[in-house]
Protein backbone atom coordinates (compact mmCIF):
# COMPACT_ATOMS: atom_id res chain seq x y z
CA UNK A 1 0.00 0.00 0.00
CA UNK A 2 1.09 3.54 -0.65
CA UNK A 3 1.92 5.80 2.25
CA UNK A 4 1.40 9.45 1.50
CA UNK A 5 1.53 12.42 3.76
CA UNK A 6 -0.24 15.57 2.81
CA UNK A 7 2.02 18.60 2.52
CA UNK A 8 2.28 20.16 5.95
CA UNK A 9 2.29 23.65 4.45
CA UNK A 10 -1.04 24.55 2.89
CA UNK A 11 -0.65 24.95 -0.85
CA UNK A 12 -3.18 25.39 -3.58
CA UNK A 13 -3.18 22.27 -5.75
CA UNK A 14 -2.64 22.78 -9.48
CA UNK A 15 -3.03 19.11 -10.42
CA UNK A 16 -5.06 16.51 -8.56
CA UNK A 17 -4.68 12.88 -9.63
CA UNK A 18 -7.18 10.34 -8.30
CA UNK A 19 -7.23 6.54 -8.75
CA UNK A 20 -5.14 6.69 -11.92
CA UNK A 21 -4.56 3.43 -13.80
CA UNK A 22 -2.70 3.23 -17.09
CA UNK A 23 -2.41 0.33 -19.53
CA UNK A 24 -0.21 -0.44 -22.55
CA UNK A 25 -2.52 -2.94 -24.22
CA UNK A 26 -3.16 -5.64 -21.58
CA UNK A 27 -0.14 -4.61 -19.46
CA UNK A 28 -0.88 -2.28 -16.57
CA UNK A 29 1.90 0.25 -15.91
CA UNK A 30 0.34 2.54 -13.25
CA UNK A 31 -1.87 1.27 -10.42
CA UNK A 32 -4.43 3.36 -8.53
CA UNK A 33 -2.19 6.42 -8.20
CA UNK A 34 -3.34 9.34 -6.04
CA UNK A 35 -1.24 12.49 -5.92
CA UNK A 36 -1.62 16.25 -5.56
CA UNK A 37 0.86 18.57 -7.29
CA UNK A 38 0.91 21.99 -5.60
CA UNK A 39 0.95 25.28 -7.47
CA UNK A 40 4.28 27.06 -7.97
CA UNK A 41 6.31 24.25 -6.46
CA UNK A 42 8.59 21.54 -7.87
CA UNK A 43 7.47 17.94 -7.37
CA UNK A 44 10.08 15.25 -8.10
CA UNK A 45 9.18 11.70 -9.13
CA UNK A 46 11.85 9.16 -8.19
CA UNK A 47 12.11 5.39 -8.43
CA UNK A 48 13.97 2.66 -10.34
CA UNK A 49 13.83 2.34 -14.13
CA UNK A 50 10.56 0.95 -15.42
CA UNK A 51 8.56 1.89 -12.31
CA UNK A 52 6.07 4.03 -14.26
CA UNK A 53 7.42 7.54 -13.56
CA UNK A 54 7.62 8.72 -17.17
CA UNK A 55 4.37 6.97 -18.09
CA UNK A 56 2.63 8.79 -15.26
CA UNK A 57 4.19 12.13 -16.22
CA UNK A 58 2.97 11.75 -19.81
CA UNK A 59 -0.61 11.14 -18.65
CA UNK A 60 -0.67 14.69 -17.25
CA UNK A 61 -0.82 16.30 -20.69
CA UNK A 62 -2.31 13.29 -22.52
CA UNK A 63 0.95 12.66 -24.37
CA UNK A 64 0.34 8.92 -24.01
CA UNK A 65 -2.61 9.24 -26.37
CA UNK A 66 -0.07 9.33 -29.21
CA UNK A 67 0.74 5.64 -28.43
CA UNK A 68 -1.62 3.04 -29.88
CA UNK A 69 -3.60 0.63 -27.70
CA UNK A 70 -3.14 2.57 -24.48
CA UNK A 71 -5.88 3.17 -21.95
CA UNK A 72 -6.22 5.43 -18.94
CA UNK A 73 -8.68 5.21 -16.05
CA UNK A 74 -9.20 7.58 -13.17
CA UNK A 75 -9.17 11.32 -12.90
CA UNK A 76 -6.64 14.07 -13.57
CA UNK A 77 -7.83 17.57 -12.67
CA UNK A 78 -6.07 20.75 -13.77
CA UNK A 79 -7.31 23.63 -11.61
CA UNK A 80 -10.34 21.51 -10.77
CA UNK A 81 -11.21 20.63 -14.39
CA UNK A 82 -10.77 17.20 -15.95
CA UNK A 83 -7.96 17.22 -18.52
CA UNK A 84 -10.01 14.80 -20.63
CA UNK A 85 -12.75 17.43 -20.97
CA UNK A 86 -10.24 19.92 -22.40
CA UNK A 87 -9.18 20.37 -26.01
CA UNK A 88 -5.88 18.48 -26.22
CA UNK A 89 -4.06 21.32 -28.03
CA UNK A 90 -5.20 23.79 -25.39
CA UNK A 91 -4.20 21.36 -22.65
CA UNK A 92 -0.67 21.00 -24.00
CA UNK A 93 -0.39 24.76 -24.21
CA UNK A 94 -1.20 24.91 -20.49
CA UNK A 95 0.86 21.83 -19.57
CA UNK A 96 4.17 21.94 -21.44
CA UNK A 97 6.75 19.17 -21.63
CA UNK A 98 10.53 18.91 -21.85
CA UNK A 99 11.94 15.52 -22.77
CA UNK A 100 15.01 13.57 -21.73
CA UNK A 101 16.97 14.35 -24.88
CA UNK A 102 16.89 17.86 -26.35
CA UNK A 103 14.61 17.88 -29.38
CA UNK A 104 14.94 21.26 -31.08
CA UNK A 105 13.16 21.67 -34.40
CA UNK A 106 15.32 21.90 -37.56
CA UNK A 107 14.89 25.68 -37.55
CA UNK A 108 16.71 28.72 -36.28
CA UNK A 109 16.99 29.46 -32.56
CA UNK A 110 14.46 32.27 -33.02
CA UNK A 111 11.97 30.13 -34.95
CA UNK A 112 12.16 27.34 -32.35
CA UNK A 113 10.97 29.70 -29.64
CA UNK A 114 8.42 31.46 -31.87
CA UNK A 115 6.93 28.21 -33.17
CA UNK A 116 4.29 27.69 -30.49
CA UNK A 117 3.33 31.36 -30.52
CA UNK A 118 2.78 31.28 -34.28
CA UNK A 119 0.66 28.14 -34.32
CA UNK A 120 -1.44 29.59 -31.50
CA UNK A 121 -2.06 32.72 -33.55
CA UNK A 122 -0.15 35.16 -31.36
CA UNK A 123 -0.63 38.70 -32.70
CA UNK A 124 1.82 40.68 -30.55
CA UNK A 125 5.50 41.42 -31.03
CA UNK A 126 7.21 38.09 -31.48
CA UNK A 127 10.65 39.59 -30.88
CA UNK A 128 9.72 40.64 -27.35
CA UNK A 129 8.29 37.27 -26.36
CA UNK A 130 11.17 35.34 -27.92
CA UNK A 131 13.62 37.43 -25.91
CA UNK A 132 11.54 37.09 -22.74
CA UNK A 133 11.33 33.29 -23.14
CA UNK A 134 15.07 32.95 -23.76
CA UNK A 135 15.74 35.11 -20.71
CA UNK A 136 13.43 32.95 -18.58
CA UNK A 137 15.40 29.91 -19.78
CA UNK A 138 18.71 31.63 -18.88
CA UNK A 139 19.87 31.41 -22.50
CA UNK A 140 19.44 34.93 -23.92
CA UNK A 141 22.94 36.22 -23.18
CA UNK A 142 24.49 33.19 -24.89
CA UNK A 143 22.44 33.33 -28.11
CA UNK A 144 21.22 36.91 -28.58
CA UNK A 145 23.73 37.55 -31.39
CA UNK A 146 22.99 34.24 -33.14
CA UNK A 147 19.20 34.02 -33.24
CA UNK A 148 19.14 33.17 -36.95
CA UNK A 149 21.60 30.28 -36.55
CA UNK A 150 20.36 26.71 -36.56
CA UNK A 151 19.34 25.36 -33.19
CA UNK A 152 21.55 22.35 -33.96
CA UNK A 153 24.62 24.61 -33.68
CA UNK A 154 24.03 24.84 -29.91
CA UNK A 155 25.59 22.52 -27.34
CA UNK A 156 23.44 19.81 -25.77
CA UNK A 157 22.86 21.86 -22.64
CA UNK A 158 21.95 24.95 -24.66
CA UNK A 159 19.58 22.88 -26.79
CA UNK A 160 17.84 21.65 -23.65
CA UNK A 161 17.44 25.20 -22.37
CA UNK A 162 16.14 26.18 -25.82
CA UNK A 163 13.50 23.45 -25.52
CA UNK A 164 12.58 24.88 -22.11
CA UNK A 165 12.36 28.38 -23.67
CA UNK A 166 10.14 26.96 -26.44
CA UNK A 167 7.84 25.40 -23.84
CA UNK A 168 7.79 28.62 -21.77
CA UNK A 169 6.96 30.85 -24.74
CA UNK A 170 3.25 29.97 -24.57
CA UNK A 171 3.29 30.67 -20.81
CA UNK A 172 2.22 27.25 -19.50
CA UNK A 173 0.79 26.82 -16.02
CA UNK A 174 2.62 23.52 -15.62
CA UNK A 175 5.97 22.30 -16.97
CA UNK A 176 6.66 18.56 -17.06
CA UNK A 177 10.35 17.62 -17.21
CA UNK A 178 11.20 14.01 -18.04
CA UNK A 179 14.84 13.40 -16.99
CA UNK A 180 15.86 16.77 -18.47
CA UNK A 181 19.46 16.55 -17.22
CA UNK A 182 20.29 12.89 -17.82
CA UNK A 183 22.37 13.64 -20.92
CA UNK A 184 24.00 16.78 -19.51
CA UNK A 185 27.24 17.49 -17.65
CA UNK A 186 27.21 18.65 -13.99
CA UNK A 187 27.73 22.35 -14.84
CA UNK A 188 24.79 22.41 -17.25
CA UNK A 189 22.70 20.36 -14.81
CA UNK A 190 23.32 23.01 -12.15
CA UNK A 191 22.13 25.71 -14.58
CA UNK A 192 18.87 23.84 -15.23
CA UNK A 193 18.31 23.31 -11.51
CA UNK A 194 18.87 27.02 -10.86
CA UNK A 195 16.50 27.79 -13.71
CA UNK A 196 13.82 25.61 -12.13
CA UNK A 197 14.23 27.48 -8.86
CA UNK A 198 13.62 30.82 -10.59
CA UNK A 199 10.68 29.52 -12.64
CA UNK A 200 8.72 28.47 -9.54
CA UNK A 201 7.28 31.96 -9.16
CA UNK A 202 5.35 31.58 -12.40
CA UNK A 203 5.14 27.86 -13.13
CA UNK A 204 4.30 24.59 -11.42
CA UNK A 205 6.81 21.83 -12.23
CA UNK A 206 6.92 18.04 -12.06
CA UNK A 207 10.28 16.40 -12.80
CA UNK A 208 11.17 12.76 -13.31
CA UNK A 209 14.74 12.11 -12.22
CA UNK A 210 16.98 9.14 -11.47
CA UNK A 211 19.33 11.49 -9.66
CA UNK A 212 18.35 11.57 -6.01
CA UNK A 213 20.75 14.41 -5.26
CA UNK A 214 18.92 16.41 -7.90
CA UNK A 215 15.55 15.59 -6.36
CA UNK A 216 16.87 16.63 -2.94
CA UNK A 217 18.33 19.88 -4.29
CA UNK A 218 15.69 20.99 -6.76
CA UNK A 219 12.29 19.87 -5.47
CA UNK A 220 9.89 20.92 -2.75
CA UNK A 221 7.98 17.63 -2.71
CA UNK A 222 9.06 14.14 -3.74
CA UNK A 223 7.02 11.09 -4.73
CA UNK A 224 8.62 7.63 -4.73
CA UNK A 225 7.23 5.08 -7.20
CA UNK A 226 7.85 1.34 -7.38
CA UNK A 227 6.39 -1.18 -9.85
CA UNK A 228 3.72 1.28 -10.99
CA UNK A 229 2.59 2.12 -7.45
CA UNK A 230 3.04 5.36 -5.54
CA UNK A 231 4.76 4.25 -2.33
CA UNK A 232 5.31 7.53 -0.53
CA UNK A 233 4.86 11.26 -1.10
CA UNK A 234 5.83 14.10 1.18
CA UNK A 235 7.94 17.21 1.49
CA UNK A 236 11.36 16.46 0.04
CA UNK A 237 13.31 17.16 3.22
CA UNK A 238 11.03 14.81 5.16
CA UNK A 239 11.07 12.00 2.59
CA UNK A 240 14.87 11.99 2.40
CA UNK A 241 15.50 12.23 6.15
CA UNK A 242 12.59 10.32 7.72
CA UNK A 243 10.85 8.16 5.11
CA UNK A 244 7.85 6.28 6.48
CA UNK A 245 8.07 3.23 4.22
CA UNK A 246 11.05 0.81 4.42
CA UNK A 247 11.04 0.48 0.61
CA UNK A 248 11.59 4.24 0.28
CA UNK A 249 14.45 4.08 2.75
CA UNK A 250 16.01 1.11 0.93
CA UNK A 251 15.86 2.98 -2.37
CA UNK A 252 17.24 6.32 -1.22
CA UNK A 253 20.06 4.66 0.71
CA UNK A 254 21.03 2.64 -2.37
CA UNK A 255 20.13 -0.81 -1.10
CA UNK A 256 18.13 -1.49 -4.27
CA UNK A 257 17.21 0.19 -7.57
PDB file of N, CA, C and O in Angstrom, residues 169-226:
ATOM      1  N   UNK A 169       7.420  29.739 -23.900  1.00  0.00           N
ATOM      2  CA  UNK A 169       6.957  30.849 -24.743  1.00  0.00           C
ATOM      3  C   UNK A 169       5.438  31.001 -24.706  1.00  0.00           C
ATOM      4  O   UNK A 169       4.922  32.122 -24.772  1.00  0.00           O
ATOM      5  N   UNK A 170       4.709  29.894 -24.590  1.00  0.00           N
ATOM      6  CA  UNK A 170       3.248  29.975 -24.570  1.00  0.00           C
ATOM      7  C   UNK A 170       2.711  30.121 -23.138  1.00  0.00           C
ATOM      8  O   UNK A 170       1.510  30.028 -22.910  1.00  0.00           O
ATOM      9  N   UNK A 171       3.619  30.367 -22.204  1.00  0.00           N
ATOM     10  CA  UNK A 171       3.286  30.672 -20.810  1.00  0.00           C
ATOM     11  C   UNK A 171       2.443  29.573 -20.159  1.00  0.00           C
ATOM     12  O   UNK A 171       1.328  29.811 -19.695  1.00  0.00           O
ATOM     13  N   UNK A 172       2.990  28.351 -20.084  1.00  0.00           N
ATOM     14  CA  UNK A 172       2.219  27.254 -19.500  1.00  0.00           C
ATOM     15  C   UNK A 172       2.055  27.421 -17.997  1.00  0.00           C
ATOM     16  O   UNK A 172       2.877  28.059 -17.336  1.00  0.00           O
ATOM     17  N   UNK A 173       0.989  26.837 -17.475  1.00  0.00           N
ATOM     18  CA  UNK A 173       0.790  26.824 -16.022  1.00  0.00           C
ATOM     19  C   UNK A 173       1.645  25.744 -15.371  1.00  0.00           C
ATOM     20  O   UNK A 173       2.044  25.863 -14.212  1.00  0.00           O
ATOM     21  N   UNK A 174       1.873  24.669 -16.140  1.00  0.00           N
ATOM     22  CA  UNK A 174       2.617  23.517 -15.624  1.00  0.00           C
ATOM     23  C   UNK A 174       3.702  23.148 -16.628  1.00  0.00           C
ATOM     24  O   UNK A 174       3.473  23.204 -17.842  1.00  0.00           O
ATOM     25  N   UNK A 175       4.884  22.780 -16.116  1.00  0.00           N
ATOM     26  CA  UNK A 175       5.969  22.299 -16.973  1.00  0.00           C
ATOM     27  C   UNK A 175       6.372  20.912 -16.465  1.00  0.00           C
ATOM     28  O   UNK A 175       6.739  20.745 -15.302  1.00  0.00           O
ATOM     29  N   UNK A 176       6.269  19.931 -17.366  1.00  0.00           N
ATOM     30  CA  UNK A 176       6.664  18.556 -17.059  1.00  0.00           C
ATOM     31  C   UNK A 176       8.058  18.323 -17.609  1.00  0.00           C
ATOM     32  O   UNK A 176       8.304  18.601 -18.785  1.00  0.00           O
ATOM     33  N   UNK A 177       8.963  17.832 -16.789  1.00  0.00           N
ATOM     34  CA  UNK A 177      10.348  17.619 -17.214  1.00  0.00           C
ATOM     35  C   UNK A 177      10.702  16.150 -17.004  1.00  0.00           C
ATOM     36  O   UNK A 177      10.733  15.670 -15.871  1.00  0.00           O
ATOM     37  N   UNK A 178      10.936  15.445 -18.107  1.00  0.00           N
ATOM     38  CA  UNK A 178      11.201  14.012 -18.044  1.00  0.00           C
ATOM     39  C   UNK A 178      12.706  13.773 -18.155  1.00  0.00           C
ATOM     40  O   UNK A 178      13.262  13.781 -19.244  1.00  0.00           O
ATOM     41  N   UNK A 179      13.372  13.604 -17.023  1.00  0.00           N
ATOM     42  CA  UNK A 179      14.835  13.404 -16.991  1.00  0.00           C
ATOM     43  C   UNK A 179      15.574  14.469 -17.807  1.00  0.00           C
ATOM     44  O   UNK A 179      16.387  14.137 -18.673  1.00  0.00           O
ATOM     45  N   UNK A 180      15.318  15.738 -17.583  1.00  0.00           N
ATOM     46  CA  UNK A 180      15.861  16.774 -18.470  1.00  0.00           C
ATOM     47  C   UNK A 180      17.374  16.923 -18.415  1.00  0.00           C
ATOM     48  O   UNK A 180      17.959  17.545 -19.292  1.00  0.00           O
ATOM     49  N   UNK A 181      18.007  16.359 -17.380  1.00  0.00           N
ATOM     50  CA  UNK A 181      19.455  16.555 -17.217  1.00  0.00           C
ATOM     51  C   UNK A 181      20.251  15.271 -17.411  1.00  0.00           C
ATOM     52  O   UNK A 181      21.468  15.272 -17.219  1.00  0.00           O
ATOM     53  N   UNK A 182      19.592  14.180 -17.799  1.00  0.00           N
ATOM     54  CA  UNK A 182      20.288  12.891 -17.815  1.00  0.00           C
ATOM     55  C   UNK A 182      21.419  12.843 -18.829  1.00  0.00           C
ATOM     56  O   UNK A 182      22.369  12.092 -18.670  1.00  0.00           O
ATOM     57  N   UNK A 183      21.326  13.656 -19.896  1.00  0.00           N
ATOM     58  CA  UNK A 183      22.373  13.643 -20.923  1.00  0.00           C
ATOM     59  C   UNK A 183      23.340  14.818 -20.775  1.00  0.00           C
ATOM     60  O   UNK A 183      24.157  15.060 -21.664  1.00  0.00           O
ATOM     61  N   UNK A 184      23.246  15.533 -19.646  1.00  0.00           N
ATOM     62  CA  UNK A 184      24.003  16.780 -19.506  1.00  0.00           C
ATOM     63  C   UNK A 184      25.105  16.649 -18.456  1.00  0.00           C
ATOM     64  O   UNK A 184      25.023  15.847 -17.533  1.00  0.00           O
ATOM     65  N   UNK A 185      26.128  17.489 -18.608  1.00  0.00           N
ATOM     66  CA  UNK A 185      27.240  17.493 -17.654  1.00  0.00           C
ATOM     67  C   UNK A 185      26.817  18.209 -16.363  1.00  0.00           C
ATOM     68  O   UNK A 185      25.796  18.903 -16.335  1.00  0.00           O
ATOM     69  N   UNK A 186      27.601  18.065 -15.286  1.00  0.00           N
ATOM     70  CA  UNK A 186      27.209  18.649 -13.995  1.00  0.00           C
ATOM     71  C   UNK A 186      27.031  20.174 -14.018  1.00  0.00           C
ATOM     72  O   UNK A 186      26.153  20.698 -13.324  1.00  0.00           O
ATOM     73  N   UNK A 187      27.852  20.887 -14.798  1.00  0.00           N
ATOM     74  CA  UNK A 187      27.735  22.353 -14.839  1.00  0.00           C
ATOM     75  C   UNK A 187      26.406  22.755 -15.462  1.00  0.00           C
ATOM     76  O   UNK A 187      25.679  23.625 -14.954  1.00  0.00           O
ATOM     77  N   UNK A 188      26.048  22.104 -16.582  1.00  0.00           N
ATOM     78  CA  UNK A 188      24.792  22.414 -17.250  1.00  0.00           C
ATOM     79  C   UNK A 188      23.606  21.971 -16.395  1.00  0.00           C
ATOM     80  O   UNK A 188      22.580  22.653 -16.331  1.00  0.00           O
ATOM     81  N   UNK A 189      23.746  20.829 -15.720  1.00  0.00           N
ATOM     82  CA  UNK A 189      22.697  20.358 -14.815  1.00  0.00           C
ATOM     83  C   UNK A 189      22.423  21.391 -13.730  1.00  0.00           C
ATOM     84  O   UNK A 189      21.263  21.687 -13.410  1.00  0.00           O
ATOM     85  N   UNK A 190      23.481  21.976 -13.178  1.00  0.00           N
ATOM     86  CA  UNK A 190      23.325  23.009 -12.145  1.00  0.00           C
ATOM     87  C   UNK A 190      22.576  24.221 -12.698  1.00  0.00           C
ATOM     88  O   UNK A 190      21.739  24.819 -12.000  1.00  0.00           O
ATOM     89  N   UNK A 191      22.843  24.577 -13.966  1.00  0.00           N
ATOM     90  CA  UNK A 191      22.132  25.710 -14.585  1.00  0.00           C
ATOM     91  C   UNK A 191      20.637  25.417 -14.692  1.00  0.00           C
ATOM     92  O   UNK A 191      19.802  26.295 -14.446  1.00  0.00           O
ATOM     93  N   UNK A 192      20.292  24.192 -15.074  1.00  0.00           N
ATOM     94  CA  UNK A 192      18.873  23.844 -15.230  1.00  0.00           C
ATOM     95  C   UNK A 192      18.190  23.809 -13.862  1.00  0.00           C
ATOM     96  O   UNK A 192      17.056  24.260 -13.722  1.00  0.00           O
ATOM     97  N   UNK A 193      18.898  23.320 -12.861  1.00  0.00           N
ATOM     98  CA  UNK A 193      18.309  23.312 -11.514  1.00  0.00           C
ATOM     99  C   UNK A 193      18.082  24.735 -11.007  1.00  0.00           C
ATOM    100  O   UNK A 193      17.045  25.035 -10.399  1.00  0.00           O
ATOM    101  N   UNK A 194      19.037  25.612 -11.263  1.00  0.00           N
ATOM    102  CA  UNK A 194      18.873  27.016 -10.863  1.00  0.00           C
ATOM    103  C   UNK A 194      17.707  27.645 -11.614  1.00  0.00           C
ATOM    104  O   UNK A 194      16.914  28.403 -11.048  1.00  0.00           O
ATOM    105  N   UNK A 195      17.597  27.294 -12.887  1.00  0.00           N
ATOM    106  CA  UNK A 195      16.500  27.792 -13.711  1.00  0.00           C
ATOM    107  C   UNK A 195      15.149  27.357 -13.132  1.00  0.00           C
ATOM    108  O   UNK A 195      14.211  28.150 -13.025  1.00  0.00           O
ATOM    109  N   UNK A 196      15.057  26.093 -12.724  1.00  0.00           N
ATOM    110  CA  UNK A 196      13.816  25.605 -12.135  1.00  0.00           C
ATOM    111  C   UNK A 196      13.458  26.395 -10.878  1.00  0.00           C
ATOM    112  O   UNK A 196      12.284  26.722 -10.653  1.00  0.00           O
ATOM    113  N   UNK A 197      14.466  26.713 -10.078  1.00  0.00           N
ATOM    114  CA  UNK A 197      14.227  27.479  -8.859  1.00  0.00           C
ATOM    115  C   UNK A 197      13.605  28.837  -9.185  1.00  0.00           C
ATOM    116  O   UNK A 197      12.637  29.272  -8.553  1.00  0.00           O
ATOM    117  N   UNK A 198      14.129  29.487 -10.228  1.00  0.00           N
ATOM    118  CA  UNK A 198      13.620  30.818 -10.595  1.00  0.00           C
ATOM    119  C   UNK A 198      12.248  30.753 -11.267  1.00  0.00           C
ATOM    120  O   UNK A 198      11.473  31.709 -11.180  1.00  0.00           O
ATOM    121  N   UNK A 199      11.957  29.643 -11.938  1.00  0.00           N
ATOM    122  CA  UNK A 199      10.676  29.517 -12.636  1.00  0.00           C
ATOM    123  C   UNK A 199       9.506  29.248 -11.693  1.00  0.00           C
ATOM    124  O   UNK A 199       8.346  29.414 -12.074  1.00  0.00           O
ATOM    125  N   UNK A 200       9.803  28.839 -10.468  1.00  0.00           N
ATOM    126  CA  UNK A 200       8.724  28.472  -9.541  1.00  0.00           C
ATOM    127  C   UNK A 200       7.731  29.599  -9.301  1.00  0.00           C
ATOM    128  O   UNK A 200       6.563  29.342  -9.020  1.00  0.00           O
ATOM    129  N   UNK A 201       8.184  30.834  -9.401  1.00  0.00           N
ATOM    130  CA  UNK A 201       7.283  31.963  -9.161  1.00  0.00           C
ATOM    131  C   UNK A 201       6.128  31.989 -10.144  1.00  0.00           C
ATOM    132  O   UNK A 201       5.057  32.514  -9.839  1.00  0.00           O
ATOM    133  N   UNK A 202       6.359  31.450 -11.353  1.00  0.00           N
ATOM    134  CA  UNK A 202       5.346  31.584 -12.401  1.00  0.00           C
ATOM    135  C   UNK A 202       4.874  30.254 -12.969  1.00  0.00           C
ATOM    136  O   UNK A 202       4.013  30.237 -13.841  1.00  0.00           O
ATOM    137  N   UNK A 203       5.419  29.138 -12.482  1.00  0.00           N
ATOM    138  CA  UNK A 203       5.144  27.864 -13.134  1.00  0.00           C
ATOM    139  C   UNK A 203       5.206  26.725 -12.114  1.00  0.00           C
ATOM    140  O   UNK A 203       6.073  26.707 -11.248  1.00  0.00           O
ATOM    141  N   UNK A 204       4.278  25.805 -12.229  1.00  0.00           N
ATOM    142  CA  UNK A 204       4.296  24.585 -11.423  1.00  0.00           C
ATOM    143  C   UNK A 204       5.080  23.534 -12.196  1.00  0.00           C
ATOM    144  O   UNK A 204       4.873  23.375 -13.397  1.00  0.00           O
ATOM    145  N   UNK A 205       5.975  22.799 -11.520  1.00  0.00           N
ATOM    146  CA  UNK A 205       6.807  21.827 -12.234  1.00  0.00           C
ATOM    147  C   UNK A 205       6.733  20.445 -11.608  1.00  0.00           C
ATOM    148  O   UNK A 205       6.661  20.306 -10.385  1.00  0.00           O
ATOM    149  N   UNK A 206       6.769  19.434 -12.487  1.00  0.00           N
ATOM    150  CA  UNK A 206       6.924  18.045 -12.059  1.00  0.00           C
ATOM    151  C   UNK A 206       8.092  17.483 -12.849  1.00  0.00           C
ATOM    152  O   UNK A 206       8.137  17.602 -14.079  1.00  0.00           O
ATOM    153  N   UNK A 207       9.054  16.884 -12.147  1.00  0.00           N
ATOM    154  CA  UNK A 207      10.277  16.401 -12.797  1.00  0.00           C
ATOM    155  C   UNK A 207      10.499  14.933 -12.456  1.00  0.00           C
ATOM    156  O   UNK A 207      10.440  14.533 -11.290  1.00  0.00           O
ATOM    157  N   UNK A 208      10.719  14.134 -13.491  1.00  0.00           N
ATOM    158  CA  UNK A 208      11.167  12.758 -13.308  1.00  0.00           C
ATOM    159  C   UNK A 208      12.688  12.773 -13.295  1.00  0.00           C
ATOM    160  O   UNK A 208      13.315  13.370 -14.180  1.00  0.00           O
ATOM    161  N   UNK A 209      13.280  12.154 -12.274  1.00  0.00           N
ATOM    162  CA  UNK A 209      14.741  12.110 -12.222  1.00  0.00           C
ATOM    163  C   UNK A 209      15.207  10.804 -11.585  1.00  0.00           C
ATOM    164  O   UNK A 209      14.570  10.282 -10.668  1.00  0.00           O
ATOM    165  N   UNK A 210      16.316  10.277 -12.114  1.00  0.00           N
ATOM    166  CA  UNK A 210      16.985   9.141 -11.472  1.00  0.00           C
ATOM    167  C   UNK A 210      18.000   9.627 -10.438  1.00  0.00           C
ATOM    168  O   UNK A 210      18.533   8.833  -9.675  1.00  0.00           O
ATOM    169  N   UNK A 211      18.278  10.916 -10.481  1.00  0.00           N
ATOM    170  CA  UNK A 211      19.334  11.492  -9.656  1.00  0.00           C
ATOM    171  C   UNK A 211      18.733  11.962  -8.334  1.00  0.00           C
ATOM    172  O   UNK A 211      18.071  12.992  -8.272  1.00  0.00           O
ATOM    173  N   UNK A 212      18.973  11.209  -7.280  1.00  0.00           N
ATOM    174  CA  UNK A 212      18.346  11.570  -6.011  1.00  0.00           C
ATOM    175  C   UNK A 212      18.915  12.843  -5.413  1.00  0.00           C
ATOM    176  O   UNK A 212      18.211  13.572  -4.722  1.00  0.00           O
ATOM    177  N   UNK A 213      20.197  13.123  -5.703  1.00  0.00           N
ATOM    178  CA  UNK A 213      20.746  14.405  -5.257  1.00  0.00           C
ATOM    179  C   UNK A 213      20.012  15.560  -5.925  1.00  0.00           C
ATOM    180  O   UNK A 213      19.736  16.585  -5.304  1.00  0.00           O
ATOM    181  N   UNK A 214      19.668  15.368  -7.201  1.00  0.00           N
ATOM    182  CA  UNK A 214      18.924  16.409  -7.900  1.00  0.00           C
ATOM    183  C   UNK A 214      17.540  16.590  -7.284  1.00  0.00           C
ATOM    184  O   UNK A 214      17.083  17.720  -7.065  1.00  0.00           O
ATOM    185  N   UNK A 215      16.862  15.490  -7.001  1.00  0.00           N
ATOM    186  CA  UNK A 215      15.546  15.587  -6.357  1.00  0.00           C
ATOM    187  C   UNK A 215      15.663  16.333  -5.034  1.00  0.00           C
ATOM    188  O   UNK A 215      14.847  17.208  -4.715  1.00  0.00           O
ATOM    189  N   UNK A 216      16.695  15.992  -4.245  1.00  0.00           N
ATOM    190  CA  UNK A 216      16.873  16.626  -2.940  1.00  0.00           C
ATOM    191  C   UNK A 216      17.169  18.117  -3.076  1.00  0.00           C
ATOM    192  O   UNK A 216      16.697  18.929  -2.276  1.00  0.00           O
ATOM    193  N   UNK A 217      17.951  18.471  -4.101  1.00  0.00           N
ATOM    194  CA  UNK A 217      18.335  19.883  -4.292  1.00  0.00           C
ATOM    195  C   UNK A 217      17.207  20.715  -4.887  1.00  0.00           C
ATOM    196  O   UNK A 217      16.995  21.860  -4.493  1.00  0.00           O
ATOM    197  N   UNK A 218      16.517  20.160  -5.880  1.00  0.00           N
ATOM    198  CA  UNK A 218      15.690  20.994  -6.762  1.00  0.00           C
ATOM    199  C   UNK A 218      14.197  20.961  -6.457  1.00  0.00           C
ATOM    200  O   UNK A 218      13.452  21.784  -6.980  1.00  0.00           O
ATOM    201  N   UNK A 219      13.734  20.002  -5.633  1.00  0.00           N
ATOM    202  CA  UNK A 219      12.287  19.865  -5.473  1.00  0.00           C
ATOM    203  C   UNK A 219      11.818  20.261  -4.081  1.00  0.00           C
ATOM    204  O   UNK A 219      12.562  20.215  -3.111  1.00  0.00           O
ATOM    205  N   UNK A 220      10.542  20.624  -4.015  1.00  0.00           N
ATOM    206  CA  UNK A 220       9.885  20.924  -2.749  1.00  0.00           C
ATOM    207  C   UNK A 220       9.198  19.686  -2.178  1.00  0.00           C
ATOM    208  O   UNK A 220       9.137  19.496  -0.970  1.00  0.00           O
ATOM    209  N   UNK A 221       8.660  18.864  -3.093  1.00  0.00           N
ATOM    210  CA  UNK A 221       7.980  17.629  -2.712  1.00  0.00           C
ATOM    211  C   UNK A 221       8.542  16.495  -3.561  1.00  0.00           C
ATOM    212  O   UNK A 221       8.944  16.706  -4.699  1.00  0.00           O
ATOM    213  N   UNK A 222       8.558  15.296  -3.005  1.00  0.00           N
ATOM    214  CA  UNK A 222       9.063  14.137  -3.735  1.00  0.00           C
ATOM    215  C   UNK A 222       8.080  12.982  -3.592  1.00  0.00           C
ATOM    216  O   UNK A 222       7.539  12.741  -2.504  1.00  0.00           O
ATOM    217  N   UNK A 223       7.859  12.286  -4.716  1.00  0.00           N
ATOM    218  CA  UNK A 223       7.019  11.087  -4.730  1.00  0.00           C
ATOM    219  C   UNK A 223       7.895   9.912  -5.170  1.00  0.00           C
ATOM    220  O   UNK A 223       8.601  10.001  -6.179  1.00  0.00           O
ATOM    221  N   UNK A 224       7.848   8.829  -4.410  1.00  0.00           N
ATOM    222  CA  UNK A 224       8.624   7.632  -4.731  1.00  0.00           C
ATOM    223  C   UNK A 224       7.686   6.574  -5.316  1.00  0.00           C
ATOM    224  O   UNK A 224       6.672   6.217  -4.707  1.00  0.00           O
ATOM    225  N   UNK A 225       8.038   6.092  -6.525  1.00  0.00           N
ATOM    226  CA  UNK A 225       7.229   5.076  -7.203  1.00  0.00           C
ATOM    227  C   UNK A 225       8.001   3.771  -7.311  1.00  0.00           C
ATOM    228  O   UNK A 225       9.229   3.770  -7.427  1.00  0.00           O
ATOM    229  N   UNK A 226       7.258   2.670  -7.270  1.00  0.00           N
ATOM    230  CA  UNK A 226       7.853   1.341  -7.381  1.00  0.00           C
ATOM    231  C   UNK A 226       6.835   0.424  -8.041  1.00  0.00           C
ATOM    232  O   UNK A 226       5.693   0.323  -7.571  1.00  0.00           O
TER     233      UNK A 226
END
